[in-house]
PDB file of C-alpha atoms in Angstrom:
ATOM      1  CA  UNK A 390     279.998  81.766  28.348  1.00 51.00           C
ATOM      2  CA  UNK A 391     282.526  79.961  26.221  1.00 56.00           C
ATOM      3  CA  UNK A 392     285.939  82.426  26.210  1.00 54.00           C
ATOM      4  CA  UNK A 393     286.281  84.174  23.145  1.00 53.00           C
ATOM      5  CA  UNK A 394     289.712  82.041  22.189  1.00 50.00           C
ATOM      6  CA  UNK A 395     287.768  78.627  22.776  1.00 62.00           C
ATOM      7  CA  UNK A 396     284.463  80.035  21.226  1.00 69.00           C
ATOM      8  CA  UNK A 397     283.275  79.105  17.185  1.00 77.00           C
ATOM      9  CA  UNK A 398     283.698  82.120  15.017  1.00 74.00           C
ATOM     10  CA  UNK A 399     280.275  84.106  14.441  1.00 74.00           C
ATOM     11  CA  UNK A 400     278.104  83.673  11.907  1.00 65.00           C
ATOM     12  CA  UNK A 401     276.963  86.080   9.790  1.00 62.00           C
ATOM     13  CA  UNK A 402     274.084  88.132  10.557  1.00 54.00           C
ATOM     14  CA  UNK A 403     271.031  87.362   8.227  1.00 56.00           C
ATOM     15  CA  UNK A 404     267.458  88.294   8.199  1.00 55.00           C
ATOM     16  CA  UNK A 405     266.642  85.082  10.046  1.00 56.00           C
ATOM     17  CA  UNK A 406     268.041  86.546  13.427  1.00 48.00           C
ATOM     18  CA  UNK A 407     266.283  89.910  12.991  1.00 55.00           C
ATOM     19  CA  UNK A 408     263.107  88.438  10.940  1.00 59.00           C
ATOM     20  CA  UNK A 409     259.436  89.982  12.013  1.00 69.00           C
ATOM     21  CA  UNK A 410     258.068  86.646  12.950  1.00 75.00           C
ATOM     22  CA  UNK A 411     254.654  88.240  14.200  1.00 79.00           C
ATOM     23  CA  UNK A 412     253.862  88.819   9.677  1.00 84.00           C
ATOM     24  CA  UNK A 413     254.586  84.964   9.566  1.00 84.00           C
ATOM     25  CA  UNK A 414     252.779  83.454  12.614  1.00 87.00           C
ATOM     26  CA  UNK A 415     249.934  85.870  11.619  1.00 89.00           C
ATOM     27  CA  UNK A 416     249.707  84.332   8.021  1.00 89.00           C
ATOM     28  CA  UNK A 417     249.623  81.104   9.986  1.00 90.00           C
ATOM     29  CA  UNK A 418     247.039  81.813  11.905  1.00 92.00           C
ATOM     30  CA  UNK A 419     244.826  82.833   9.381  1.00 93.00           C
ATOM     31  CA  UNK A 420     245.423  79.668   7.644  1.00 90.00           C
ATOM     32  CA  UNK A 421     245.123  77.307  10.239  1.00 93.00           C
ATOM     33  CA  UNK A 422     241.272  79.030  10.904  1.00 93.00           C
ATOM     34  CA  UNK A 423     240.833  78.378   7.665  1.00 95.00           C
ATOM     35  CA  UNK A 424     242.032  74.910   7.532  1.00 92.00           C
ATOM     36  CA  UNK A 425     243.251  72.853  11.043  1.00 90.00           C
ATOM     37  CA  UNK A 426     244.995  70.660   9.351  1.00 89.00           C
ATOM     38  CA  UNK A 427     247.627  73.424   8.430  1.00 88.00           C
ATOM     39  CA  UNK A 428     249.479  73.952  11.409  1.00 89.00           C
ATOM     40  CA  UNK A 429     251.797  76.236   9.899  1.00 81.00           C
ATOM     41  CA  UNK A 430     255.727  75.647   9.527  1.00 78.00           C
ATOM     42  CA  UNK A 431     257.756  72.901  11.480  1.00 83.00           C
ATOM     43  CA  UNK A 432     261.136  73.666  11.663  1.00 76.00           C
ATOM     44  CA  UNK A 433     263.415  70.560  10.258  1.00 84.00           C
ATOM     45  CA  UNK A 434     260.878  69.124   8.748  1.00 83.00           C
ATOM     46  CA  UNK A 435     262.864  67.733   6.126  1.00 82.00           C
ATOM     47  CA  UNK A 436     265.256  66.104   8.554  1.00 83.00           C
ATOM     48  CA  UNK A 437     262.705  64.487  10.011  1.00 91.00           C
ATOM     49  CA  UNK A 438     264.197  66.383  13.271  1.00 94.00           C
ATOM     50  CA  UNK A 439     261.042  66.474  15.197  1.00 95.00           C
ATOM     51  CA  UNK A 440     260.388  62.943  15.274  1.00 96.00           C
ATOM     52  CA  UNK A 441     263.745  61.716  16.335  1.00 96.00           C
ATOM     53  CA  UNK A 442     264.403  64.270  18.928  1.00 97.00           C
ATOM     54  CA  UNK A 443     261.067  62.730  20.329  1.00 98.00           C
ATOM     55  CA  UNK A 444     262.404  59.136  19.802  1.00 97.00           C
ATOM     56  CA  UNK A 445     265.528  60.254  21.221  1.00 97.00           C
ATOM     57  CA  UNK A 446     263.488  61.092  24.517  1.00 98.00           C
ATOM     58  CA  UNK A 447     260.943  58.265  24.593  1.00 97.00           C
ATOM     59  CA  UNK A 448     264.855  55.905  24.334  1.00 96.00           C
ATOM     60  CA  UNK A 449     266.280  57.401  27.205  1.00 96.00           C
ATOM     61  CA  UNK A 450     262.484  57.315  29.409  1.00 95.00           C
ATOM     62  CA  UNK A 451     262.897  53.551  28.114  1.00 93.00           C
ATOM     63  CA  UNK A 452     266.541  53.247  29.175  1.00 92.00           C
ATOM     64  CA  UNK A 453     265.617  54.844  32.506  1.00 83.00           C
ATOM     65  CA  UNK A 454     262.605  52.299  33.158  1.00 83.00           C
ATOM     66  CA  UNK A 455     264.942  49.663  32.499  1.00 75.00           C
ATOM     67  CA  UNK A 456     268.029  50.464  34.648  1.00 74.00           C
ATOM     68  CA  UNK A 457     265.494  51.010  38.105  1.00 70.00           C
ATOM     69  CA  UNK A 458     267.160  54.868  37.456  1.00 65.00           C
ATOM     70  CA  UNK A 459     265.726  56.138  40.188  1.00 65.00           C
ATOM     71  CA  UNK A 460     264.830  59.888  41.068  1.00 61.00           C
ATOM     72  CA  UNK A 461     266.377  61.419  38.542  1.00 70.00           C
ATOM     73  CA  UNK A 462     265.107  58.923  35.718  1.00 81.00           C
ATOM     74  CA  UNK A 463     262.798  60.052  33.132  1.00 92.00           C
ATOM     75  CA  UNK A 464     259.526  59.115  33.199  1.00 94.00           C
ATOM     76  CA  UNK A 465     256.649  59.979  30.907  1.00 95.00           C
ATOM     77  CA  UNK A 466     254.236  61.158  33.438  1.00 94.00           C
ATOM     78  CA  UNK A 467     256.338  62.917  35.636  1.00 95.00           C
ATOM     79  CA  UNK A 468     258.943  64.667  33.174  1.00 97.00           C
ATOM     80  CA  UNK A 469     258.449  68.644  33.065  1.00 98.00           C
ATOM     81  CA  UNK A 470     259.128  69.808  29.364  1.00 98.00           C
ATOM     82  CA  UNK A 471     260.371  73.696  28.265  1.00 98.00           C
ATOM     83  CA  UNK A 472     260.142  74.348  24.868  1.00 98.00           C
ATOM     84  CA  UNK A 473     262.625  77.467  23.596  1.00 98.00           C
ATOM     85  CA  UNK A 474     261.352  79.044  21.085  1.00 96.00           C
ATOM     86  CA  UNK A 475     258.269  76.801  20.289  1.00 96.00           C
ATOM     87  CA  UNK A 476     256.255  78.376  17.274  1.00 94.00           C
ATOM     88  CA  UNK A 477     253.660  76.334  16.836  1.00 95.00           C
ATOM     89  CA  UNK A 478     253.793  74.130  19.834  1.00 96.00           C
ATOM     90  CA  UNK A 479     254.172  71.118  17.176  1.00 96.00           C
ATOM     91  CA  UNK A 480     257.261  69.507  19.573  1.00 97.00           C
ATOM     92  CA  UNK A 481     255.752  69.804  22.489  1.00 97.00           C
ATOM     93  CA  UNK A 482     252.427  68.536  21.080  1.00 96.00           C
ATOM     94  CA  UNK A 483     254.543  65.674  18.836  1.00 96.00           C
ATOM     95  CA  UNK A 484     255.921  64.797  22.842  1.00 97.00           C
ATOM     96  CA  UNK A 485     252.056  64.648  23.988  1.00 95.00           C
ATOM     97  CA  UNK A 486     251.303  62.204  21.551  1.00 94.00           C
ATOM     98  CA  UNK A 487     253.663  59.559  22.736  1.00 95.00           C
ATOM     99  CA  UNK A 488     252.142  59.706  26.345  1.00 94.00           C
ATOM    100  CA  UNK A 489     254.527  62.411  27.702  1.00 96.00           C
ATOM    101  CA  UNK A 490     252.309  64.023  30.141  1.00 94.00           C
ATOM    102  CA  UNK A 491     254.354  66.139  32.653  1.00 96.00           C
ATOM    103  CA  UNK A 492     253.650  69.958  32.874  1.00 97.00           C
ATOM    104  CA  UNK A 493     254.585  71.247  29.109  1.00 97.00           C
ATOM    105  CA  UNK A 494     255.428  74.849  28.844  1.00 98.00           C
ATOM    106  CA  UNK A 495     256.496  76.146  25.489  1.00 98.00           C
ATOM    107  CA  UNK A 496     257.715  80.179  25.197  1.00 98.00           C
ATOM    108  CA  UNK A 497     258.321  82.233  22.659  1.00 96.00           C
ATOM    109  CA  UNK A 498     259.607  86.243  22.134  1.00 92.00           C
ATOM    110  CA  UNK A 499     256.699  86.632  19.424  1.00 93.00           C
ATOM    111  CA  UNK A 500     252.897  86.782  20.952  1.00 94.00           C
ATOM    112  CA  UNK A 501     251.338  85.748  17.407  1.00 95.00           C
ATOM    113  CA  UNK A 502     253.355  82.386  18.167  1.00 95.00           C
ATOM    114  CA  UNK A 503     251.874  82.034  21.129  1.00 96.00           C
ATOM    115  CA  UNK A 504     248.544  82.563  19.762  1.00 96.00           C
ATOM    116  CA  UNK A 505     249.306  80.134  16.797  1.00 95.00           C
ATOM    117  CA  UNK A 506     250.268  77.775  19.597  1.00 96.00           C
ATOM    118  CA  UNK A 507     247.388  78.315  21.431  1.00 95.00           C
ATOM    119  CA  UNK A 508     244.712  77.508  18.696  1.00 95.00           C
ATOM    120  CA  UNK A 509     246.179  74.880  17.160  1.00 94.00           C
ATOM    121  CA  UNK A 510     246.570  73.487  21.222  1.00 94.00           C
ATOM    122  CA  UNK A 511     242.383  74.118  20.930  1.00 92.00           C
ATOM    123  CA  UNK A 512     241.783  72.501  17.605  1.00 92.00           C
ATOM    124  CA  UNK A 513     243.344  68.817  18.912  1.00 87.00           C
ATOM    125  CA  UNK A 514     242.129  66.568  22.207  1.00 69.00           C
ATOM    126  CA  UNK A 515     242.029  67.135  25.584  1.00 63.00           C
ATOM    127  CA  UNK A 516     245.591  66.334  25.820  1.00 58.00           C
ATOM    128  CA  UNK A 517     247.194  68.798  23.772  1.00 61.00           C
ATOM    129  CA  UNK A 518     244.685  71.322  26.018  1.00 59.00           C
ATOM    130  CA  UNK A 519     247.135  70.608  28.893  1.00 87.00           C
ATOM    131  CA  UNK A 520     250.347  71.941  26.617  1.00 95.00           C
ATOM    132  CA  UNK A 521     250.575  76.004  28.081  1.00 96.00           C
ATOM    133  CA  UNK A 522     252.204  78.495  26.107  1.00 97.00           C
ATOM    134  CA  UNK A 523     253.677  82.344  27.426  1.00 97.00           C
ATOM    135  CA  UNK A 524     254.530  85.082  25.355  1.00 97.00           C
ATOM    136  CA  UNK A 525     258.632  85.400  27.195  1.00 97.00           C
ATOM    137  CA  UNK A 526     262.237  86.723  25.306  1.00 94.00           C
ATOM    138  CA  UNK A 527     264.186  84.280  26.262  1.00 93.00           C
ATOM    139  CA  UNK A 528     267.734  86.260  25.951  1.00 91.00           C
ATOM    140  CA  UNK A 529     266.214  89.015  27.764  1.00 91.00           C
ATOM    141  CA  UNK A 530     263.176  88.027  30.290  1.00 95.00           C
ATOM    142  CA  UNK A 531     262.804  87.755  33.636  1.00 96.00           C
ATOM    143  CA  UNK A 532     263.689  83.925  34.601  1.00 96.00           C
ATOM    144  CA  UNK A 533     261.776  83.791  37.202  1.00 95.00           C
ATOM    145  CA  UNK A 534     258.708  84.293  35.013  1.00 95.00           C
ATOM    146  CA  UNK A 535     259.271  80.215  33.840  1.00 97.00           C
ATOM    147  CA  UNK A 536     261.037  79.003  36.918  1.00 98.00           C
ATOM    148  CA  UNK A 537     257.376  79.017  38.886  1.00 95.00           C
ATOM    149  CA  UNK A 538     255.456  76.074  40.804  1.00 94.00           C
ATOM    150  CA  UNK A 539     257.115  72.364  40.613  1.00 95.00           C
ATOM    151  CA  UNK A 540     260.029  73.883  38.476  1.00 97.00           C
ATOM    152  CA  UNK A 541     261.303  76.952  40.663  1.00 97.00           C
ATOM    153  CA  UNK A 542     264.459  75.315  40.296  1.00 96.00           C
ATOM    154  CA  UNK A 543     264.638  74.214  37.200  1.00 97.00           C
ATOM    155  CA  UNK A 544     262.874  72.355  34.371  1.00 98.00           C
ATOM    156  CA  UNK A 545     263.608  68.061  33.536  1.00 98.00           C
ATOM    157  CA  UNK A 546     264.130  68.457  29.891  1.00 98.00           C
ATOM    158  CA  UNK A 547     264.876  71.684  28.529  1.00 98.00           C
ATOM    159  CA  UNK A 548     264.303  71.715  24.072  1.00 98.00           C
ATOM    160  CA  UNK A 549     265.125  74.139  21.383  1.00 98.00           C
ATOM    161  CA  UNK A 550     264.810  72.777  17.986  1.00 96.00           C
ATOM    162  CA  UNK A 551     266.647  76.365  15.436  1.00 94.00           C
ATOM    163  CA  UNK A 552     266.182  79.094  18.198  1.00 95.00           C
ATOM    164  CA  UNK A 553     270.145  79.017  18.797  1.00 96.00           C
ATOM    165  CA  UNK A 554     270.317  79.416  15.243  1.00 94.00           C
ATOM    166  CA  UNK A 555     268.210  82.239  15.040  1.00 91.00           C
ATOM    167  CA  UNK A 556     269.919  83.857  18.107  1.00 93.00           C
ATOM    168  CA  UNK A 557     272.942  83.243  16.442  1.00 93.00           C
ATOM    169  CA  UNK A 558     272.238  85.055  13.281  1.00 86.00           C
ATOM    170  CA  UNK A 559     270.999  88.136  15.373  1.00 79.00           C
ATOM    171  CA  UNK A 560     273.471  91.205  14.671  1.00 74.00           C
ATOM    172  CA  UNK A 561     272.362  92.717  17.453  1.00 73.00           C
ATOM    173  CA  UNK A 562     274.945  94.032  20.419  1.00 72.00           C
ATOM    174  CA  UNK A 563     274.439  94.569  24.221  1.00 71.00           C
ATOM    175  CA  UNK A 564     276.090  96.750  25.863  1.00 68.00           C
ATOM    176  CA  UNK A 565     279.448  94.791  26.241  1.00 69.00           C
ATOM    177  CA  UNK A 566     279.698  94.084  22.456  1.00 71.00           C
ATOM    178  CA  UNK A 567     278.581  90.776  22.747  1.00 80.00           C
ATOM    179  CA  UNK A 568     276.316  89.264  20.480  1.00 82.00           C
ATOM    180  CA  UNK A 569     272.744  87.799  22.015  1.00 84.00           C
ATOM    181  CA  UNK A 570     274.365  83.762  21.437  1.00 89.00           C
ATOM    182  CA  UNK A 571     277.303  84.379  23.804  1.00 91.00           C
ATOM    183  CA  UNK A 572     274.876  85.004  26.310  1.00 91.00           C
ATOM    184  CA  UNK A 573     272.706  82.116  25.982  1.00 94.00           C
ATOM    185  CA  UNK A 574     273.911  79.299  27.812  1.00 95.00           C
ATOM    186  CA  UNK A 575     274.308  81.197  30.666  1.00 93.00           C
ATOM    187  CA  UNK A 576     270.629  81.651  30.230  1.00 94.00           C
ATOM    188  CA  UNK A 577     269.739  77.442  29.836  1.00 96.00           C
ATOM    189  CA  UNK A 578     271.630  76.409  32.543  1.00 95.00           C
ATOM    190  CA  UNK A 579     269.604  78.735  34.733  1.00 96.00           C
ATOM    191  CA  UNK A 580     266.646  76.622  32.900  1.00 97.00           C
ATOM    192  CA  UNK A 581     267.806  73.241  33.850  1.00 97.00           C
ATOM    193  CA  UNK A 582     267.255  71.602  36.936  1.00 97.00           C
ATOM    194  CA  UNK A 583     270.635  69.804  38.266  1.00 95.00           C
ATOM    195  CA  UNK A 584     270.563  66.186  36.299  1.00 95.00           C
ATOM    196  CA  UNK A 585     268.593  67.905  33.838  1.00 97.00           C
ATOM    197  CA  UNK A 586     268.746  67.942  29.731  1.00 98.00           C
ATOM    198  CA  UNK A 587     269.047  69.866  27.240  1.00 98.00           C
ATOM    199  CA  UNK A 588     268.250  68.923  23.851  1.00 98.00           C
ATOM    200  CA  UNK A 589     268.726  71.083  20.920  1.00 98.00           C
ATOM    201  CA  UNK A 590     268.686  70.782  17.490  1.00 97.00           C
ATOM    202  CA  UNK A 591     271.178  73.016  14.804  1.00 96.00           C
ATOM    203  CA  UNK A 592     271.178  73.449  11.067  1.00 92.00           C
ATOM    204  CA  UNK A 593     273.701  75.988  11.717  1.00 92.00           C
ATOM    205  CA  UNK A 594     276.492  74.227  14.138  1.00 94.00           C
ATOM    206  CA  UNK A 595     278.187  71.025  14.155  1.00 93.00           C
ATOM    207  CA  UNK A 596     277.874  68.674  16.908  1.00 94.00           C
ATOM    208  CA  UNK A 597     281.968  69.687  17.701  1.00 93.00           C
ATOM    209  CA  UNK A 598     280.618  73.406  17.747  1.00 94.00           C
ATOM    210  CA  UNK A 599     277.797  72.752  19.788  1.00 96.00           C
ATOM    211  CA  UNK A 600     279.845  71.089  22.039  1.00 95.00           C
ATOM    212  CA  UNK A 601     282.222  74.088  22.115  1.00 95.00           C
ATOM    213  CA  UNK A 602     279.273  76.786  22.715  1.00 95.00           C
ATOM    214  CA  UNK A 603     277.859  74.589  25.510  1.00 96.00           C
ATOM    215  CA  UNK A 604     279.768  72.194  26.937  1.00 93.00           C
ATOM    216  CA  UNK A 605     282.736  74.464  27.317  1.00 73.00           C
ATOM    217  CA  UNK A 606     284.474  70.877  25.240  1.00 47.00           C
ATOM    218  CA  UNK A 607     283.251  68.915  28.067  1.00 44.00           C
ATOM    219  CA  UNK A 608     285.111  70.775  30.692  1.00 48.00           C
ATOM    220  CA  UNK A 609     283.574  70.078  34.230  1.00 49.00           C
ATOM    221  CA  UNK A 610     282.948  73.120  36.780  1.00 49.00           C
ATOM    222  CA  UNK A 611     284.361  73.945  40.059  1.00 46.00           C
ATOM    223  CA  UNK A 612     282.000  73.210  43.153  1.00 45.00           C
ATOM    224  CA  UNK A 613     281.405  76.798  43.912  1.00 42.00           C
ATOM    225  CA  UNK A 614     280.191  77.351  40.540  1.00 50.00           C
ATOM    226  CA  UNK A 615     276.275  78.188  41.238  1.00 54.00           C
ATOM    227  CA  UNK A 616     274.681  77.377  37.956  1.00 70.00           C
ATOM    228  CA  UNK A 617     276.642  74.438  37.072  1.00 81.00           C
ATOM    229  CA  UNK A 618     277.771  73.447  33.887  1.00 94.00           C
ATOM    230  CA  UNK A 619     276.667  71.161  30.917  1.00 96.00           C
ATOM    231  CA  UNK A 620     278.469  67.800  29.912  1.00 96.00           C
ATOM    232  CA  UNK A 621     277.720  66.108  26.443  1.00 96.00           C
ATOM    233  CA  UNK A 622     274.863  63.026  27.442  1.00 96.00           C
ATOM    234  CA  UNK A 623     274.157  61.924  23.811  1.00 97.00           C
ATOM    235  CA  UNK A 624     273.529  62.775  20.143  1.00 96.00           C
ATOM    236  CA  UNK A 625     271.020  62.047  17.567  1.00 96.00           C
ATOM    237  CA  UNK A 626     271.907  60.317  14.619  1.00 91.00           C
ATOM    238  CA  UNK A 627     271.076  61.556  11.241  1.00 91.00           C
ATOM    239  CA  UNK A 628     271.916  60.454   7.440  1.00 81.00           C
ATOM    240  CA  UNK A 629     274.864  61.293   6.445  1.00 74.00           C
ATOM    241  CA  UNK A 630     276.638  62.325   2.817  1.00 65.00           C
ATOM    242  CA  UNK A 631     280.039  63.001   2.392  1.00 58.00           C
ATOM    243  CA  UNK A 632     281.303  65.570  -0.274  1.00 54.00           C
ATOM    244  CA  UNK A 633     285.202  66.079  -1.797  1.00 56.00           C
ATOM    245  CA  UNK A 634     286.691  63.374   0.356  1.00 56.00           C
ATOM    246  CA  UNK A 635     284.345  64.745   3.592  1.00 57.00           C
ATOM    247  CA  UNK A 636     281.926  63.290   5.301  1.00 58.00           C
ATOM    248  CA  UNK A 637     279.157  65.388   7.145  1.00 59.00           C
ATOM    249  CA  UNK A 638     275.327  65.810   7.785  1.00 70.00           C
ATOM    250  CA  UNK A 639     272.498  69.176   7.449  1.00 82.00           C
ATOM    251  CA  UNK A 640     271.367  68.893  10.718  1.00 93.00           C
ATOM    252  CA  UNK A 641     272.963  68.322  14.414  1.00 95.00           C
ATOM    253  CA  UNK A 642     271.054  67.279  17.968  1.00 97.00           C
ATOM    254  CA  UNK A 643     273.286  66.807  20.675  1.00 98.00           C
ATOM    255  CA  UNK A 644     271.959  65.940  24.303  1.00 98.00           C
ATOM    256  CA  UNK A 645     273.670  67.999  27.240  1.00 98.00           C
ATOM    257  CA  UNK A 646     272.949  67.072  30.998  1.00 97.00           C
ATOM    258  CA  UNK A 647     274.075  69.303  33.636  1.00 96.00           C
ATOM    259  CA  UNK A 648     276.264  69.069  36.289  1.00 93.00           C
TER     260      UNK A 648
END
């Protein structure tokens, strides 16, 4: 957990961290029976997120190949995917596409997701058949309910493309005071396999505050400490536009590996 001096200020609560998605997914479901072709809502859509987070990837597989990496490269067939917070299962699917074919889990808190998920997975190929998808609350499950078979100790490429931002718009309070987002790193790095990733995607933070949230500002940790830690391993690029003298962009992917 980042300490509360080094940490970004809050944001403020809004319906998006509280929202009943069960009334949307169902909607989505219904109109995905009715037509396949609507797969319901991808998140950053208009960023074109989706796309180069999986062109982000398929560069560093590429990279890998390249430098003889060993191990610990990435590699299409071999490369275990969890996707936080996965809707629709269109990243995961988006990563099947380009010939990632590694075990593919993608979870989600809200079961009509995971139905959603699951019948658009049964509308496409054989391929997208192989995607699985669990019903699991990822601030408050059991971890050892996705840390199972080949990834007991951790997953290759961990991906959450506006489920931070929901968590972070969440009001809610445990029983310490904190919020559900100053909890959540904790949780990844229990998800990520030493020389791991984790790629996520904000509309919400800036790359400086994701770095801040998870990277502790690229502070390293001691030896002893058990889960690691996470060190910035890359960004994505979007356009930019630059307002009274300022120069910024909507969206934010940074790349964390973990030490």
């Amino acid at each position: 957990m980042c300490p509360a001096e080094n940490r970004p200020a809050h944001l403020e609560p809004s319906e998006l961290g509280t929202k009943d998605w069960d009334k949307l997914y169902t909607n989505e479901i219904s109109n995905h029976a009715a037509d396949p072709s609507d797969v319901g809502t991808v998140w950053f859509d208009d960023s074109d997120a989706e796309a180069k987070m999986v062109d982000f990837l398929c560069d560093l597989a590429d990279a890998d190949a390249d430098a003889d990496a060993g191990s610990g490269a990435l590699t299409k067939p071999a490369t275990s995917l969890l996707d936080l917070g996965c809707g629709n299962g269109s990243l995961l699917f988006a990563l099947r596409d380009e010939d990632w074919t590694g075990r593919a889990l993608g979870v989600d808190y809200s079961p009509q997701s995971v139905a959603l998920a699951r019948q658009v997975a049964a509308s496409k190929d054989s391929t997208a058949d192989a995607v699985e998808f669990r019903e699991w609350d990822i601030i408050g499950g059991p971890t050892d309910a996705v840390l199972d078979g080949a990834q007991r100790g951790g997953w290759d490429v961990v991906l959450d493309k506006g489920t931070f931002d929901a968590i972070s718009l969440s009001d809610e309070h445990d029983a310490h005071g904190r919020r559900p987002c100053e909890g959540y790193r904790a949780r990844v790095l229990r998800l990520v396999r030493r020389g791991g990733l984790f790629l996520v995607t904000s509309c919400n933070w800036t790359e400086e505050e994701l770095t801040t949230w998870f990277a502790h500002g690229g502070e390293r940790p001691s030896a002893a400490g058990e889960d690691g830690g996470l060190e910035v391993a890359g960004r994505v690029q979007y356009r930019t536009f630059s307002f009274g003298g300022a120069k910024g962009q909507t969206i934010s992917t940074m790349c964390f590996k973990k030490i």
